[in-house]
Protein backbone atom coordinates (compact mmCIF):
# COMPACT_ATOMS: atom_id res chain seq x y z
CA UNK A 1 203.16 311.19 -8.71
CA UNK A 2 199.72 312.24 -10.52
CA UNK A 3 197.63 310.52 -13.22
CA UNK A 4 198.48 313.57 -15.36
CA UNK A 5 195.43 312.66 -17.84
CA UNK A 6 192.64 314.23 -18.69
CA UNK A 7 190.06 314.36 -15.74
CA UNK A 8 186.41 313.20 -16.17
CA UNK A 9 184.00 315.73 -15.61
CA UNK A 10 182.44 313.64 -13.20
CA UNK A 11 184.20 312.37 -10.35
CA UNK A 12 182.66 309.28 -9.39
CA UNK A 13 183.63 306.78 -6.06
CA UNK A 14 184.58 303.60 -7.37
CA UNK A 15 183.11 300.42 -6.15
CA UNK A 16 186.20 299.45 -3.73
CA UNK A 17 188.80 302.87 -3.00
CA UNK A 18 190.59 300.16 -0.64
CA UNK A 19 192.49 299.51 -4.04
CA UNK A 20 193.64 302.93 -4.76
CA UNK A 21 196.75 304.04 -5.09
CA UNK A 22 198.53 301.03 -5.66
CA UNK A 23 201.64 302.04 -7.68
CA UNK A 24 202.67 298.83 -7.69
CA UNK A 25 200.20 297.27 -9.83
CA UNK A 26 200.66 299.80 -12.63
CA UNK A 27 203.85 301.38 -12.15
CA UNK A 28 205.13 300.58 -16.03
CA UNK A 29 202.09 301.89 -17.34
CA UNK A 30 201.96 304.79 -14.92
CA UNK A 31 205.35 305.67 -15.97
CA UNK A 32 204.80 304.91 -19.86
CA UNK A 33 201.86 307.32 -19.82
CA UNK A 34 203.93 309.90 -18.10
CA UNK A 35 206.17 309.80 -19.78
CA UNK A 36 205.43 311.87 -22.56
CA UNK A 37 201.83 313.21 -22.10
CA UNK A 38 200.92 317.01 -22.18
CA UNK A 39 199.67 317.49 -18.81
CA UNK A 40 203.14 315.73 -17.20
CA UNK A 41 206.05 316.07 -20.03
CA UNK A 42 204.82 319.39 -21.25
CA UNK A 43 203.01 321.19 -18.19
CA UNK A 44 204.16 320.19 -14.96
CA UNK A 45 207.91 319.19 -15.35
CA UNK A 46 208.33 322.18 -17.34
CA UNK A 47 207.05 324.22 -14.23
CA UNK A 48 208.79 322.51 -11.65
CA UNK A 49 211.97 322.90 -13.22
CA UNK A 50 211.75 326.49 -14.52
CA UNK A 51 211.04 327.06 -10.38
CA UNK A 52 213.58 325.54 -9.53
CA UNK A 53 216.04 327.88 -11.34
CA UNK A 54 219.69 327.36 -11.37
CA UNK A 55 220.35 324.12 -9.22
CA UNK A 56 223.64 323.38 -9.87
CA UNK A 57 225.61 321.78 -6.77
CA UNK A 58 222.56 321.75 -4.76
CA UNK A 59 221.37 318.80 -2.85
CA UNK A 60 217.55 317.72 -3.52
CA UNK A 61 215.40 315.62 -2.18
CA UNK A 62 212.76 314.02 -4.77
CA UNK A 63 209.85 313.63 -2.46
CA UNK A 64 207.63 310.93 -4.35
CA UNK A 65 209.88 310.73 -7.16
CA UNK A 66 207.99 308.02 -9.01
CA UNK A 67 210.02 306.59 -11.93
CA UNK A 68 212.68 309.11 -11.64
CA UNK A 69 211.45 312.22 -14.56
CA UNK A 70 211.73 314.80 -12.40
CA UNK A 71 215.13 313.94 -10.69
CA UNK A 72 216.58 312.98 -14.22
CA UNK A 73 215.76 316.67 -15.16
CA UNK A 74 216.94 318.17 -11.88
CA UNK A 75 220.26 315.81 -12.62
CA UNK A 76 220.73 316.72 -15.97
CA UNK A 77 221.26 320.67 -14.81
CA UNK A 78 223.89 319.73 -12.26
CA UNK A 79 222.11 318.57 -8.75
CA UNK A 80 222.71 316.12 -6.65
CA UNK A 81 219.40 314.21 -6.39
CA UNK A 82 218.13 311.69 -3.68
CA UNK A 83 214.42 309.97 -4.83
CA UNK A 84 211.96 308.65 -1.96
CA UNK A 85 209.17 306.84 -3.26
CA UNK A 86 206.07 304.52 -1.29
CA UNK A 87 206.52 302.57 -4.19
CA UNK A 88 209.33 299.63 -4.68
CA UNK A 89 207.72 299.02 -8.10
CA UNK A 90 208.45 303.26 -9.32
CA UNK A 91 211.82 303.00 -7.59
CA UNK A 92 212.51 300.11 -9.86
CA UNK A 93 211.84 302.19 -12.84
CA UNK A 94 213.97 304.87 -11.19
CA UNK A 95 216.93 303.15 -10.98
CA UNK A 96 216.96 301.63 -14.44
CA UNK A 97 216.20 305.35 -15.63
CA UNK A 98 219.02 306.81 -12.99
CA UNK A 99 221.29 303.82 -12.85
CA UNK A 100 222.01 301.55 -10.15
CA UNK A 101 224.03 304.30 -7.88
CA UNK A 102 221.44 306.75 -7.54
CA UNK A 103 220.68 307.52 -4.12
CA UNK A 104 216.90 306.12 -4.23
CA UNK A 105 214.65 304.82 -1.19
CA UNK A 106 211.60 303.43 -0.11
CA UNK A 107 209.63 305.70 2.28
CA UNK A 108 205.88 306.73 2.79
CA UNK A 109 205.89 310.65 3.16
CA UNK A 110 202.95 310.00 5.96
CA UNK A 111 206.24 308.42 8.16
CA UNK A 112 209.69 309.92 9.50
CA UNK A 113 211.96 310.81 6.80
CA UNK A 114 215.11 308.77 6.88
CA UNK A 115 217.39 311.59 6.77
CA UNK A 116 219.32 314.05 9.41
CA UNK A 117 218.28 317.74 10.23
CA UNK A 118 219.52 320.28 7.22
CA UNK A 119 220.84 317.61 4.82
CA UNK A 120 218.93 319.47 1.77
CA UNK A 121 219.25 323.08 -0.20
CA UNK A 122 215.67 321.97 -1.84
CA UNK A 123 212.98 319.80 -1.63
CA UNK A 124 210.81 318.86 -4.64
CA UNK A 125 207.22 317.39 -4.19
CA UNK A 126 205.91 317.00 -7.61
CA UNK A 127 201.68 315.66 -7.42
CA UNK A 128 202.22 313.93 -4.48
CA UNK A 129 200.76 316.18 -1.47
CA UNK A 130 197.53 315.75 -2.89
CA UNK A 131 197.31 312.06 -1.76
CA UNK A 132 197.94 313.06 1.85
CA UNK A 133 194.91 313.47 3.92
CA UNK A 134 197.18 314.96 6.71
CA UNK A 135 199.84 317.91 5.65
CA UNK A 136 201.10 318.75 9.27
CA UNK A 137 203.88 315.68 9.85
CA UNK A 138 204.97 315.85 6.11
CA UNK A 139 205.63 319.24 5.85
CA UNK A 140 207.42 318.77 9.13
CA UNK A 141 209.70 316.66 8.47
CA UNK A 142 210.13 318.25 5.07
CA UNK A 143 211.33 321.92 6.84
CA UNK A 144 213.24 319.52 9.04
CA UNK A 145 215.46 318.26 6.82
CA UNK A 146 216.26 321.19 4.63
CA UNK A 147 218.53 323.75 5.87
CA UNK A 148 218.41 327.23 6.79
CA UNK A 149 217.05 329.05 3.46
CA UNK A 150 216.15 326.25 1.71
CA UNK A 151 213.42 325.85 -0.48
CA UNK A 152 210.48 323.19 -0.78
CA UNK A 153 209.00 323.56 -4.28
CA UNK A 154 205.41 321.91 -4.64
CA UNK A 155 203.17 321.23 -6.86
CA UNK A 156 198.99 319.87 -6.15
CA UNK A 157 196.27 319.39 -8.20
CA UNK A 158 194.28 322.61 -8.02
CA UNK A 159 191.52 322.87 -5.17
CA UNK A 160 189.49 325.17 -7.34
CA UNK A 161 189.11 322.13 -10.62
CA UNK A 162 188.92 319.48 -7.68
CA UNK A 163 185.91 321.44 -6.90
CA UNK A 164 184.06 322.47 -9.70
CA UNK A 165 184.71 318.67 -10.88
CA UNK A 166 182.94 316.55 -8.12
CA UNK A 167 179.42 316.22 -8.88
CA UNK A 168 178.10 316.71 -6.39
CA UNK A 169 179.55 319.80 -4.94
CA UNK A 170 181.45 319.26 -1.46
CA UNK A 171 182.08 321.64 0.97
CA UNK A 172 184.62 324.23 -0.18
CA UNK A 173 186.34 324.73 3.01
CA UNK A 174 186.31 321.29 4.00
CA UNK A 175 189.06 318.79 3.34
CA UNK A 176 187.52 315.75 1.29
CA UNK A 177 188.28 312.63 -0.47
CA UNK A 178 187.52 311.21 -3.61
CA UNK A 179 188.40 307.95 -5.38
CA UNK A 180 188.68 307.91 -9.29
CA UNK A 181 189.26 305.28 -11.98
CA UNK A 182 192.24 306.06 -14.73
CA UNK A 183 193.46 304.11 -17.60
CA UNK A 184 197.20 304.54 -18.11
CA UNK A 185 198.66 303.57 -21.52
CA UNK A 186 195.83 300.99 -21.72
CA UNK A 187 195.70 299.88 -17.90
CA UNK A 188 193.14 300.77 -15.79
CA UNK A 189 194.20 302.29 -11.79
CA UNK A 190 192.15 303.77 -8.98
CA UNK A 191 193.57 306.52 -7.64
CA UNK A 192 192.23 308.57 -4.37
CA UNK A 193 192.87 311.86 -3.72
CA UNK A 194 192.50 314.38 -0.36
CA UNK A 195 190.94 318.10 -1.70
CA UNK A 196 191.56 321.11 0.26
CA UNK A 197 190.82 324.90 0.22
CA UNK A 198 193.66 327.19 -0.95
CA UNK A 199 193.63 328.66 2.51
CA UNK A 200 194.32 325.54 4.12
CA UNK A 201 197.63 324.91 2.05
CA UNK A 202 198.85 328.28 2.74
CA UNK A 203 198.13 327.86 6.47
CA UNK A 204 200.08 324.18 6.28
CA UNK A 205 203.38 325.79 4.97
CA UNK A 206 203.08 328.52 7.39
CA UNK A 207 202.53 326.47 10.51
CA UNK A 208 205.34 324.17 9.46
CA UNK A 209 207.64 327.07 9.39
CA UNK A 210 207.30 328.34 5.73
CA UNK A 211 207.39 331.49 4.19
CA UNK A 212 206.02 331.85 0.89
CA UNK A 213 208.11 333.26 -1.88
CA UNK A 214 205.86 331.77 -5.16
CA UNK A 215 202.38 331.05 -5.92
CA UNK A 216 201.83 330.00 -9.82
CA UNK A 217 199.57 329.06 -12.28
CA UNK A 218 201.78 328.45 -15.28
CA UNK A 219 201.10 327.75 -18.95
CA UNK A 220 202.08 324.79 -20.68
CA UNK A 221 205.21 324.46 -22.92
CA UNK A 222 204.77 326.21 -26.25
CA UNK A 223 206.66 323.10 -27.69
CA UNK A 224 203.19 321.23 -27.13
CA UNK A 225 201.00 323.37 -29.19
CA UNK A 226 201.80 321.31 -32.39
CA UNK A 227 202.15 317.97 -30.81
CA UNK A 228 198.20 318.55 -28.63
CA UNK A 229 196.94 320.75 -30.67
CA UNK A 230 193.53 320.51 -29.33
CA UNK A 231 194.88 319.29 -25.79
CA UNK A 232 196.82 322.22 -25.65
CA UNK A 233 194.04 324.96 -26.40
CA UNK A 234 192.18 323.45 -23.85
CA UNK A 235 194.85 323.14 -21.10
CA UNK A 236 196.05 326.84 -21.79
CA UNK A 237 192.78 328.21 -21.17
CA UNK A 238 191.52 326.16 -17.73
CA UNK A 239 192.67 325.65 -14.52
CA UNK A 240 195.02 323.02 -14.03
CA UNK A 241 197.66 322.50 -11.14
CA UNK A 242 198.70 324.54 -8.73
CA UNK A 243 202.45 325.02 -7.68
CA UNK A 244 204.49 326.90 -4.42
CA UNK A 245 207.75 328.24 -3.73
CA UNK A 246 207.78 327.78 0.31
CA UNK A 247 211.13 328.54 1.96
CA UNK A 248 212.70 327.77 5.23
CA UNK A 249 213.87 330.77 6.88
CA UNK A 250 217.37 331.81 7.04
CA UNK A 251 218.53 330.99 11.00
CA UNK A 252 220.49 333.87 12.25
CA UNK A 253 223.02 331.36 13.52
CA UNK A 254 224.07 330.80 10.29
CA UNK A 255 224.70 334.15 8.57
CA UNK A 256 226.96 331.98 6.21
CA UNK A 257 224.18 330.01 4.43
CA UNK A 258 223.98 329.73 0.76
CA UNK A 259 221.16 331.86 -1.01
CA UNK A 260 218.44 330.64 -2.92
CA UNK A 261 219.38 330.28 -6.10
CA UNK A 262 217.67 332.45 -8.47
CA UNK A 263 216.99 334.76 -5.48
């Protein structure tokens, strides 16, 4: 999940970050907002799914699925689709959005995921990485539960606008925090957020056993030029998020294994 608004060009701490990222509290106007905005409906779904290629029969894990967009999507083009979310209030909008037998679960990406070794083709983590001060354990569990050649397909708020954002400047190559106040279809949310250098995600997905197929900066959909005119311009021409292709490699026990689709 990801505010998917228009940043401030300050990024100021908020009074009490003990509050952020409760879901919970604004989870139908997280999910309104997102719902059709530029940044979410007409940037980064878009993305995600044109990465994901052809994912027909495949088995995907929704890794902070939020209300259930981006595993609708993957649905709709023939996957089999299991959501996680931190949030019970998201998975409720999930499951009205999915109906009440899709495979959907409270878990904290931080913990254990609650599945077996190699139960996945692909794992999706759309926005949500970026709330994790700690990569090593998620990304862990994330090559453990996808098989041999799978993919995990990511996408982060990009280290270099975190950056030239936060006023004032932190330390490039450290990892940092910030908290940060959003209004979502009228309702205002703090949200806090973990910055990194680009070398330090790279070096994540390799220790965890990742080989990096895709790095991307992509353009929005051209559909939105007429509908954000002005949002568009501006989003077309700036740095926005940041998204990965990381794949598990093939394990020479299993010369059998599915390829990647698209591959």
């Amino acid at each position: 999940m990801d505010p998917g608004n228009d940043r401030p060009e300050t990024l100021a701490q908020p009074a009490d970050p003990a509050r952020a990222n409760d879901y919970d509290s604004f989870a139908e106007a997280y999910a309104a907002d997102n719902e059709n905005n530029i940044q979410n409906a007409y940037y980064e779904r878009p993305a995600m799914v044109a990465l994901a290629a052809d994912v027909t029969g495949r088995r995907i894990l929704d890794a902070g699925c939020g209300a259930g967009p981006l595993s609708a999507a993957l649905r709709d083009r023939g996957a089999h689709v299991t959501g996680i979310d931190a949030s019970a209030g998201m998975l409720a909008l999930a499951r009205r959005r999915l109906g009440d037998d899709a495979d959907l679960r409270v878990a904290d990406l931080r913990d254990p995921l609650p599945f077996a070794d190699g139960v996945f083709d692909d794992v999706v983590a759309s926005l949500v990485l970026h709330y994790l001060k700690d990569w090593g354990p998620t990304l862990a569990e994330i090559r453990r539960v996808l098989r041999p050649g799978g993919r995990l397909i990511a996408s982060v708020q990009h280290p270099f606008a975190d950056y030239v954002l936060q006023d004032p400047r932190p330390d490039y190559f450290a990892t940092t925090s910030y908290t940060d106040e959003f209004t979502f279809n009228g309702k205002s949310a703090l949200l806090k957020f973990w910055r990194r250098p680009l070398h330090a995600m790279t070096d994540a997905f390799t220790a965890a056993g990742f080989r990096l197929a895709v790095i991307s900066e992509p353009q929005p959909d051209p559909a939105a030029r007429e509908l954000f005119p002005d949002d568009f311009q501006s989003l077309s021409t700036r740095i926005g998020f940041l998204f990965f292709v990381l794949e598990a490699p093939p394990s020479p026990a299993h010369p059998g294994d599915r390829p990647v689709a698209g591959s």
